[in-house]
Coordinates of C-alpha atoms in Angstrom, one line a residue:
X867 CA 11.0 40.4 -8.7
X868 CA 7.6 40.7 -10.4
X869 CA 4.6 39.7 -8.4
X870 CA 2.9 36.6 -9.7
X871 CA -0.9 36.7 -9.7
X872 CA -2.6 33.3 -9.9
X873 CA -5.0 33.1 -12.9
X874 CA -7.8 31.9 -10.6
X875 CA -9.4 33.1 -7.3
X876 CA -10.7 31.3 -4.3
X877 CA -14.4 30.2 -4.8
X878 CA -14.3 31.3 -8.4
X879 CA -16.3 29.0 -10.8
X880 CA -14.7 28.2 -14.1
X881 CA -14.9 25.7 -16.9
X882 CA -11.9 23.5 -17.5
X883 CA -10.8 20.5 -19.5
X884 CA -8.9 17.6 -17.8
X885 CA -5.6 17.4 -19.6
X886 CA -3.9 14.6 -17.6
X887 CA -4.3 12.2 -14.7
X888 CA -1.6 12.4 -12.1
X889 CA 0.3 9.4 -10.5
X890 CA -2.1 9.6 -7.5
X891 CA -5.2 9.5 -9.7
X892 CA -6.1 13.2 -9.5
X893 CA -6.8 15.1 -12.6
X894 CA -4.8 18.1 -13.9
X895 CA -6.5 21.0 -15.8
X896 CA -4.7 24.1 -16.9
X897 CA -6.0 27.4 -15.8
X898 CA -3.9 29.4 -18.3
X899 CA -3.1 29.3 -22.0
X900 CA 0.6 28.7 -21.4
X901 CA -0.3 25.6 -19.4
X902 CA 1.9 26.6 -16.5
X903 CA -0.7 26.8 -13.7
X904 CA -2.4 23.5 -12.9
X905 CA -5.7 23.0 -11.1
X906 CA -5.9 19.6 -9.4
X907 CA -9.2 17.8 -9.4
X908 CA -10.4 14.7 -7.6
X909 CA -12.9 12.4 -9.4
X910 CA -11.7 13.5 -12.9
X911 CA -11.2 11.5 -16.1
X912 CA -9.1 12.4 -19.1
X913 CA -10.6 14.9 -21.6
X914 CA -13.6 15.6 -19.4
X915 CA -15.0 19.2 -19.5
X916 CA -16.0 20.2 -16.1
X917 CA -17.4 23.2 -14.1
X918 CA -15.1 23.7 -11.2
X919 CA -15.2 25.7 -7.9
X920 CA -11.7 26.8 -6.8
X921 CA -11.3 25.7 -3.2
X922 CA -7.6 26.3 -2.6
X923 CA -5.1 28.7 -4.2
X924 CA -1.4 29.4 -4.0
X925 CA 1.2 30.9 -6.3
X926 CA 2.0 27.7 -8.2
X927 CA -1.2 25.7 -8.3
X928 CA -4.8 25.4 -7.1
X929 CA -7.3 22.7 -6.1
X930 CA -10.8 22.6 -7.5
X931 CA -14.0 20.8 -6.7
X932 CA -16.0 19.6 -9.7
X933 CA -19.5 21.1 -9.5
X934 CA -20.9 19.5 -12.7
X935 CA -19.8 17.8 -15.9
X936 CA -20.2 19.5 -19.3
X937 CA -18.7 16.4 -21.0
X938 CA -18.3 13.1 -19.3
X939 CA -15.8 10.3 -20.1
X940 CA -17.6 7.4 -21.8
X941 CA -16.3 5.0 -19.1
X942 CA -17.5 7.1 -16.1
X943 CA -19.9 5.3 -13.8
X944 CA -21.7 6.4 -10.7
X945 CA -20.7 4.1 -7.8
X946 CA -22.8 6.1 -5.4
X947 CA -19.9 6.3 -3.0
X948 CA -18.7 9.9 -3.2
X949 CA -17.4 9.7 0.4
X950 CA -14.6 7.5 -0.9
X951 CA -13.6 10.3 -3.3
X952 CA -13.6 12.8 -0.4
X953 CA -11.6 10.4 1.8
X954 CA -9.1 9.6 -1.0
X955 CA -9.3 5.9 -0.2
X956 CA -10.7 4.9 -3.6
X957 CA -10.1 7.7 -6.0
X958 CA -11.0 5.7 -9.1
X959 CA -14.3 4.3 -7.8
X960 CA -16.3 6.2 -10.5
X961 CA -14.2 4.7 -13.3
X962 CA -15.4 1.5 -15.0
X963 CA -12.8 -1.1 -14.2
X964 CA -11.7 -1.5 -17.8
X965 CA -10.8 2.2 -17.7
X966 CA -8.8 1.7 -14.5
X967 CA -6.8 -1.1 -16.1
X968 CA -6.2 0.9 -19.3
X969 CA -5.0 3.9 -17.4
X970 CA -2.7 1.9 -15.1
X971 CA -1.1 0.1 -18.1
X972 CA -0.5 3.5 -19.8
X973 CA 0.8 5.0 -16.6
X974 CA 3.5 2.2 -16.4
X975 CA 4.5 2.8 -20.0
X976 CA 4.7 6.6 -19.4
X977 CA 6.8 6.2 -16.2
X978 CA 9.3 4.0 -18.1
X979 CA 9.4 6.3 -21.1
X980 CA 10.0 9.3 -18.8
X981 CA 13.1 7.3 -17.5
X982 CA 14.3 6.9 -21.1
X983 CA 13.2 3.3 -21.4
X984 CA 11.0 2.2 -24.3
X985 CA 9.4 -1.0 -23.1
X986 CA 6.4 -3.1 -23.9
X987 CA 3.8 -3.2 -21.1
X988 CA 1.6 -6.3 -20.7
X989 CA -2.1 -6.3 -20.0
X990 CA -2.5 -5.9 -16.2
X991 CA -3.0 -9.1 -14.2
X992 CA -6.2 -8.6 -12.3
X993 CA -8.8 -10.0 -10.0
X994 CA -11.5 -12.1 -11.6
X995 CA -14.5 -10.0 -10.3
X996 CA -16.1 -7.5 -12.8
X997 CA -16.0 -4.9 -10.0
X998 CA -13.0 -5.8 -7.7
X999 CA -13.7 -4.7 -4.2
X1000 CA -13.6 -5.8 -0.5
X1001 CA -10.2 -7.4 -0.9
X1002 CA -7.9 -5.9 1.8
X1003 CA -6.9 -8.1 4.7
X1004 CA -5.6 -5.2 6.8
X1005 CA -6.9 -1.8 7.7
X1006 CA -5.9 1.0 10.1
X1007 CA -8.6 3.5 11.0
X1008 CA -8.4 6.6 13.1
X1009 CA -10.9 7.3 15.9
X1010 CA -11.9 10.5 17.6
X1011 CA -14.5 11.8 20.0
X1012 CA -16.7 14.4 18.3
X1013 CA -20.1 15.8 19.4
X1014 CA -20.3 13.3 22.2
X1015 CA -19.6 10.2 20.1
X1016 CA -16.6 8.1 19.3
X1017 CA -16.2 8.2 15.5
X1018 CA -14.1 6.0 13.1
X1019 CA -13.5 7.1 9.6
X1020 CA -11.1 9.5 7.9
X1021 CA -9.7 13.0 8.5
X1022 CA -10.8 15.5 5.9
X1023 CA -7.9 16.8 4.0
X1024 CA -6.2 19.7 5.7
X1025 CA -8.4 19.5 8.9
X1026 CA -8.7 17.7 12.2
X1027 CA -12.3 16.9 11.4
X1028 CA -13.0 13.2 11.4
X1029 CA -15.6 12.2 8.9
X1030 CA -17.5 8.9 9.8
X1031 CA -17.1 5.9 7.5
X1032 CA -18.3 2.4 8.0
X1033 CA -18.0 0.9 4.5
X1034 CA -14.6 1.3 3.0
X1035 CA -15.4 -0.7 -0.1
X1036 CA -11.8 -2.0 -0.4
X1037 CA -11.6 -3.8 2.9
X1038 CA -12.6 -7.4 3.6
X1039 CA -16.2 -6.9 4.8
X1040 CA -15.4 -8.5 8.1
X1041 CA -12.8 -5.9 8.8
X1042 CA -15.3 -3.1 8.5
X1043 CA -17.7 -4.9 10.8
X1044 CA -14.9 -5.4 13.4
X1045 CA -13.9 -1.7 13.3
X1046 CA -17.5 -0.7 14.1
X1047 CA -17.8 -3.3 16.9
X1048 CA -14.6 -2.3 18.6
X1049 CA -15.3 1.4 18.2
X1050 CA -18.7 1.0 19.9
X1051 CA -17.2 -0.9 22.8
X1052 CA -14.6 1.8 23.3
X1053 CA -17.4 4.4 23.2
X1054 CA -19.5 2.4 25.7
X1055 CA -16.6 2.3 28.2
X1056 CA -15.8 6.0 27.6
X1057 CA -12.2 5.3 26.5
X1058 CA -10.4 8.4 25.5
X1059 CA -9.1 8.9 21.9
X1060 CA -6.2 11.0 20.8
X1061 CA -7.3 14.5 19.9
X1062 CA -4.9 16.2 17.5
X1063 CA -6.0 19.7 18.7
X1064 CA -5.5 19.0 22.4
X1065 CA -2.6 16.6 21.8
X1066 CA -3.8 14.1 24.4
X1067 CA -6.0 11.0 24.7
X1068 CA -5.5 7.3 24.5
X1069 CA -6.5 5.4 21.3
X1070 CA -5.2 6.7 18.0
X1071 CA -6.2 3.9 15.6
X1072 CA -7.9 0.6 15.5
X1073 CA -6.0 -1.8 13.3
X1074 CA -7.5 -5.1 12.1
X1075 CA -5.8 -8.0 10.2
X1076 CA -7.6 -11.1 9.0
X1077 CA -6.3 -14.3 7.4
X1078 CA -7.8 -14.8 4.0
X1079 CA -7.7 -18.6 4.3
X1080 CA -7.4 -19.1 8.0
X1081 CA -10.0 -16.5 9.0
X1082 CA -7.9 -15.8 12.1
X1083 CA -8.6 -12.3 13.4
X1084 CA -6.2 -9.8 15.0
X1085 CA -7.3 -6.5 16.5
X1086 CA -4.7 -3.9 17.5
X1087 CA -5.5 -0.9 19.6
X1088 CA -2.8 1.7 18.7
X1089 CA -2.4 3.9 21.8
X1090 CA -0.9 7.3 22.5
X1091 CA -0.6 6.1 26.2
X1092 CA 1.2 3.2 27.7
X1093 CA -1.8 1.6 29.4
X1094 CA -5.4 0.8 28.3
X1095 CA -8.0 2.4 30.5
X1096 CA -10.5 0.0 32.0
X1097 CA -8.4 -2.8 30.5
X1098 CA -10.2 -5.8 31.9
X1099 CA -13.7 -4.6 31.0
X1100 CA -12.7 -3.6 27.5
X1101 CA -10.8 -6.9 26.8
X1102 CA -13.8 -8.9 28.1
X1103 CA -16.3 -6.9 26.0
X1104 CA -14.2 -7.3 22.8
X1105 CA -13.7 -11.1 23.4
X1106 CA -17.5 -11.5 23.9
X1107 CA -18.4 -9.4 20.8
X1108 CA -15.9 -11.1 18.5
X1109 CA -16.2 -14.9 18.7
X1110 CA -13.6 -15.2 15.9
X1111 CA -11.0 -13.1 17.7
X1112 CA -7.5 -14.8 17.7
X1113 CA -5.4 -11.9 18.9
X1114 CA -5.9 -8.6 20.7
X1115 CA -2.9 -6.4 21.0
X1116 CA -2.1 -3.0 22.5
X1117 CA 0.4 -1.2 20.4
X1118 CA 2.1 1.7 22.3
X1119 CA 2.8 4.4 19.8
X1120 CA 2.9 7.9 21.3
X1121 CA 2.0 10.6 18.7
X1122 CA 5.2 12.5 19.6
X1123 CA 7.2 9.6 18.0
X1124 CA 5.5 10.2 14.6
X1125 CA 5.0 6.5 13.8
X1126 CA 1.7 4.9 13.0
X1127 CA 2.7 1.7 14.9
X1128 CA 5.7 1.2 17.2
X1129 CA 7.5 -2.0 17.9
X1130 CA 6.2 -2.0 21.5
X1131 CA 3.3 -4.5 21.6
X1132 CA 1.5 -6.0 24.5
X1133 CA -0.8 -9.0 24.0
X1134 CA -4.1 -8.4 25.8
X1135 CA -5.7 -11.7 24.7
X1136 CA -4.9 -14.7 22.6
X1137 CA -1.8 -15.1 20.5
X1138 CA 1.0 -12.7 19.6
X1139 CA 0.5 -13.5 15.9
X1140 CA -2.1 -14.9 13.5
X1141 CA -1.4 -17.3 10.7
X1142 CA -2.4 -17.4 7.0
X1143 CA -1.2 -19.2 3.9
X1144 CA 0.2 -18.1 0.6
X1145 CA 0.8 -20.4 -2.4
X1146 CA 0.5 -23.3 0.0
X1147 CA 3.1 -22.0 2.5
X1148 CA 2.1 -21.0 6.1
X1149 CA 3.1 -17.6 7.5
X1150 CA 2.9 -16.1 10.9
X1151 CA 1.8 -12.4 10.9
X1152 CA 2.3 -10.0 13.7
X1153 CA 1.1 -6.4 14.2
X1154 CA 4.2 -5.0 12.5
X1155 CA 4.7 -7.6 9.8
X1156 CA 4.8 -6.5 6.2
X1157 CA 2.4 -8.8 4.5
X1158 CA 0.7 -7.9 1.2
X1159 CA -2.9 -6.6 1.8
X1160 CA -4.6 -8.3 -1.2
X1161 CA -4.0 -12.0 -0.7
X1162 CA -5.7 -13.2 -3.9
X1163 CA -3.5 -10.9 -6.0
X1164 CA -0.4 -11.5 -3.9
X1165 CA -0.5 -15.1 -5.0
X1166 CA -0.8 -13.9 -8.6
X1167 CA 2.0 -11.4 -8.1
X1168 CA 4.4 -13.9 -6.7
X1169 CA 3.4 -16.6 -9.3
X1170 CA 4.0 -14.0 -12.1
X1171 CA 7.4 -13.1 -10.7
X1172 CA 8.5 -16.7 -10.3
X1173 CA 7.3 -17.6 -13.8
X1174 CA 9.0 -14.6 -15.4
X1175 CA 12.2 -15.4 -13.5
X1176 CA 12.5 -18.7 -15.4
X1177 CA 13.7 -20.5 -12.3
X1178 CA 15.6 -23.7 -12.5
X1179 CA 16.3 -26.4 -9.9
X1180 CA 20.0 -25.5 -10.0
X1181 CA 19.4 -21.8 -9.2
X1182 CA 20.8 -19.9 -6.2
X1183 CA 18.3 -17.2 -5.3
X1184 CA 18.8 -14.0 -3.3
X1185 CA 15.7 -12.6 -1.6
X1186 CA 16.5 -8.9 -0.8
X1187 CA 14.0 -6.8 1.2
X1188 CA 12.9 -10.2 2.4
X1189 CA 10.4 -9.2 5.1
X1190 CA 8.9 -12.3 6.7
X1191 CA 10.1 -14.4 3.8
X1192 CA 7.1 -14.5 1.6
X1193 CA 8.8 -14.3 -1.8
X1194 CA 11.7 -16.5 -1.0
X1195 CA 9.7 -19.2 0.6
X1196 CA 7.1 -19.1 -2.3
X1197 CA 9.9 -20.1 -4.8
X1198 CA 12.0 -22.3 -2.5
X1199 CA 10.7 -25.6 -3.9
X1200 CA 11.6 -24.5 -7.5
X1201 CA 15.3 -23.8 -6.8
X1202 CA 18.4 -25.2 -5.2
X1203 CA 18.8 -22.6 -2.4
X1204 CA 17.3 -19.3 -1.2
X1205 CA 19.4 -16.8 0.9
X1206 CA 17.5 -13.8 2.2
X1207 CA 18.5 -10.5 3.8
X1208 CA 16.3 -8.1 5.8
X1209 CA 17.2 -5.1 8.0
X1210 CA 14.3 -5.3 10.4
X1211 CA 15.1 -7.6 13.3
X1212 CA 11.5 -8.7 14.0
X1213 CA 10.9 -9.6 10.3
X1214 CA 14.0 -11.8 10.3
X1215 CA 12.9 -13.6 13.5
X1216 CA 9.5 -14.2 11.9
X1217 CA 11.1 -15.4 8.6
X1218 CA 13.1 -17.9 10.6
X1219 CA 9.9 -19.1 12.3
X1220 CA 8.1 -19.3 9.0
X1221 CA 10.9 -21.6 7.6
X1222 CA 10.5 -23.9 10.6
X1223 CA 6.7 -24.2 10.4
X1224 CA 6.9 -25.0 6.7
X1225 CA 9.8 -27.4 7.0
X1226 CA 11.9 -25.5 4.4
X1227 CA 15.5 -26.6 4.6
X1228 CA 17.0 -24.9 1.5
X1229 CA 16.4 -21.3 2.6
X1230 CA 17.9 -19.0 5.3
X1231 CA 17.5 -15.4 6.3
X1232 CA 19.9 -13.1 8.0
X1233 CA 19.7 -9.7 9.6
X1234 CA 21.7 -7.1 7.7
X1235 CA 21.6 -4.1 5.4
X1236 CA 21.2 -5.5 1.9
X1237 CA 24.1 -3.6 0.1
X1238 CA 26.6 -4.5 2.9
X1239 CA 25.4 -8.1 2.8
X1240 CA 25.8 -8.2 -1.0
X1241 CA 29.5 -7.0 -0.5
X1242 CA 30.1 -9.8 2.0
X1243 CA 28.5 -12.4 -0.2
X1244 CA 30.6 -11.2 -3.1
X1245 CA 33.8 -11.5 -1.0
X1246 CA 32.8 -15.0 0.0
X1247 CA 32.4 -16.0 -3.7
X1248 CA 28.6 -16.2 -3.6
X1249 CA 27.3 -15.8 -7.2
X1250 CA 23.4 -15.9 -7.3
X1251 CA 21.6 -16.9 -10.4
X1252 CA 18.6 -14.7 -9.5
X1253 CA 18.1 -11.7 -7.2
X1254 CA 14.5 -10.8 -6.2
X1255 CA 14.0 -7.2 -4.9
X1256 CA 10.7 -6.0 -3.5
X1257 CA 11.5 -2.5 -2.1
X1258 CA 9.1 0.0 -0.5
X1259 CA 7.7 2.9 -2.6
X1260 CA 10.9 4.9 -2.5
X1261 CA 12.6 2.2 -4.5
X1262 CA 16.2 1.0 -4.5
X1263 CA 19.3 2.9 -3.6
X1264 CA 22.0 3.4 -6.2
X1265 CA 24.3 1.6 -3.8
X1266 CA 22.1 -1.5 -3.8
X1267 CA 21.9 -1.5 -7.6
X1268 CA 25.7 -1.2 -7.9
X1269 CA 26.3 -4.0 -5.3
X1270 CA 23.8 -6.2 -7.0
X1271 CA 25.7 -5.8 -10.3
X1272 CA 29.0 -6.7 -8.5
X1273 CA 27.5 -10.1 -7.5
X1274 CA 26.7 -10.5 -11.3
X1275 CA 23.4 -12.5 -11.1
X1276 CA 22.1 -13.7 -14.4
X1277 CA 18.7 -12.2 -13.7
X1278 CA 17.2 -9.6 -11.4
X1279 CA 13.4 -9.8 -10.7
X1280 CA 12.1 -6.4 -9.6
X1281 CA 8.8 -6.4 -7.9
X1282 CA 7.6 -2.8 -7.3
X1283 CA 4.7 -1.0 -5.8
X1284 CA 5.7 2.2 -7.5
X1285 CA 6.3 2.2 -11.3
X1286 CA 7.9 5.6 -11.2
X1287 CA 10.8 4.5 -8.9
X1288 CA 10.9 1.1 -10.7
X1289 CA 11.5 2.8 -14.0
X1290 CA 14.2 5.1 -12.5
X1291 CA 15.9 2.1 -11.0
X1292 CA 15.7 0.0 -14.1
X1293 CA 17.5 2.8 -16.0
X1294 CA 20.2 2.6 -13.4
X1295 CA 20.4 -1.2 -13.8
X1296 CA 21.0 -0.6 -17.5
X1297 CA 24.0 1.6 -16.7
X1298 CA 25.6 -1.3 -14.7
X1299 CA 25.1 -3.9 -17.4
X1300 CA 21.5 -5.2 -17.2
X1301 CA 18.7 -5.0 -19.8
X1302 CA 15.0 -5.4 -19.4
X1303 CA 13.9 -8.8 -20.6
X1304 CA 10.4 -9.1 -22.1
X1305 CA 7.4 -6.9 -21.2
X1306 CA 6.9 -5.1 -17.9
X1307 CA 3.9 -6.8 -16.2
X1308 CA 1.5 -4.7 -14.2
X1309 CA -0.4 -6.5 -11.4
X1310 CA -3.4 -4.7 -10.0
X1311 CA -3.1 -5.3 -6.3
X1312 CA -5.2 -2.3 -5.4
X1313 CA -8.3 -1.9 -7.6
X1314 CA -10.3 1.3 -7.1
X1315 CA -7.0 3.1 -6.2
X1316 CA -4.3 4.7 -8.2
X1317 CA -1.7 2.2 -7.1
X1318 CA -0.2 -0.5 -9.4
X1319 CA 2.4 -3.2 -8.8
X1320 CA 4.9 -4.2 -11.6
X1321 CA 7.1 -7.1 -12.2
X1322 CA 10.2 -6.4 -14.3
X1323 CA 12.9 -8.9 -15.2
X1324 CA 16.4 -7.7 -16.1
X1325 CA 19.1 -9.9 -17.6
X1326 CA 22.8 -9.5 -17.5
X1327 CA 24.1 -8.3 -20.9
X1328 CA 26.4 -10.7 -22.5

């Protein structure tokens, strides 16, 4: 086998033209005439000509760092926040927002075209601010002792070096303040933090959630160890420093288990959950609850999904991947009945509590794997008018799509956080008798990042 020599060398400086923007917001420039060897670039925009230093090389691709711009994109701005590019938390921060919207719309269209689907894609639904920022109601931040201080921030790519950060730009400002306050208290009391090199230490992350409307505040100390050192002193100090604290939780998540948060929570102060509202409905939110992180845009997302579904008072709605019941409960007053299914026990328990606090009597949630539950419902003669699906980034399984088609709903409303898997799944829905109805609607839940939500409605072919 012939030895392959990469066309670039480590630390070489070359001039490249940005040919494409990847799904994750990074640029691609080709280092060879045949366009077979990509160089990946952060902070790049389409068609820019850039001077690049090669910082990582392998046989198939390389990573480069932009040293200077020979030709800039006309919609490039300087947000003066280069640390967000390095962290990867806001890769589009130097794009004018109009450029972010245009790219996300074109990305959705490209993803669907790649799946063999020619669709129209609507203008993205967006926040009203000219520069959307400071919107997240949840953040999870690593901490580490370095040079005699406890730092919070981000790990530099490919290293165990924690780079300090105090302004994340996309978090509710109060979250950033709370992270710093709690970190400083942990430092004052000399609480150990998990060190990935030594593989020991207590605190791995500080997680903060805050109700957008309620302003209730939850702090979660995610620990590698089962107990919090100097517990009484630390709890007292956090309570004193945070007058708006509603809930303080110790989440026991040993690094060896390879989960960010475990299901093992101990309430150190206050309530086990906080409460917030969404489209007029109240929701209890725990440390492990899946709850959309941009509350303003979540209301627009669910309103868009409900409107596109053309719901009627006679409709039976299935809420798959129901979580704590946010989608189903948000449409319950528009339809005859909502039946939901969720595989996570804690989420079903929370959904049932959320039904009770809202006095909703025409909805129910059960613990089951969705495809199996769909088979049971079909056997029982359940025929839904509308099925809502809102899966994680990996999308739906082929089994779920097939079982959905067997129940023969009139309409399927697909809410997705990953247009690539949404397009793949919509192509599979076409194979089992469903066609996309109207335009795919992007909803920009995550400005300054490469992520985009979509709402797609599929109707049963007649």
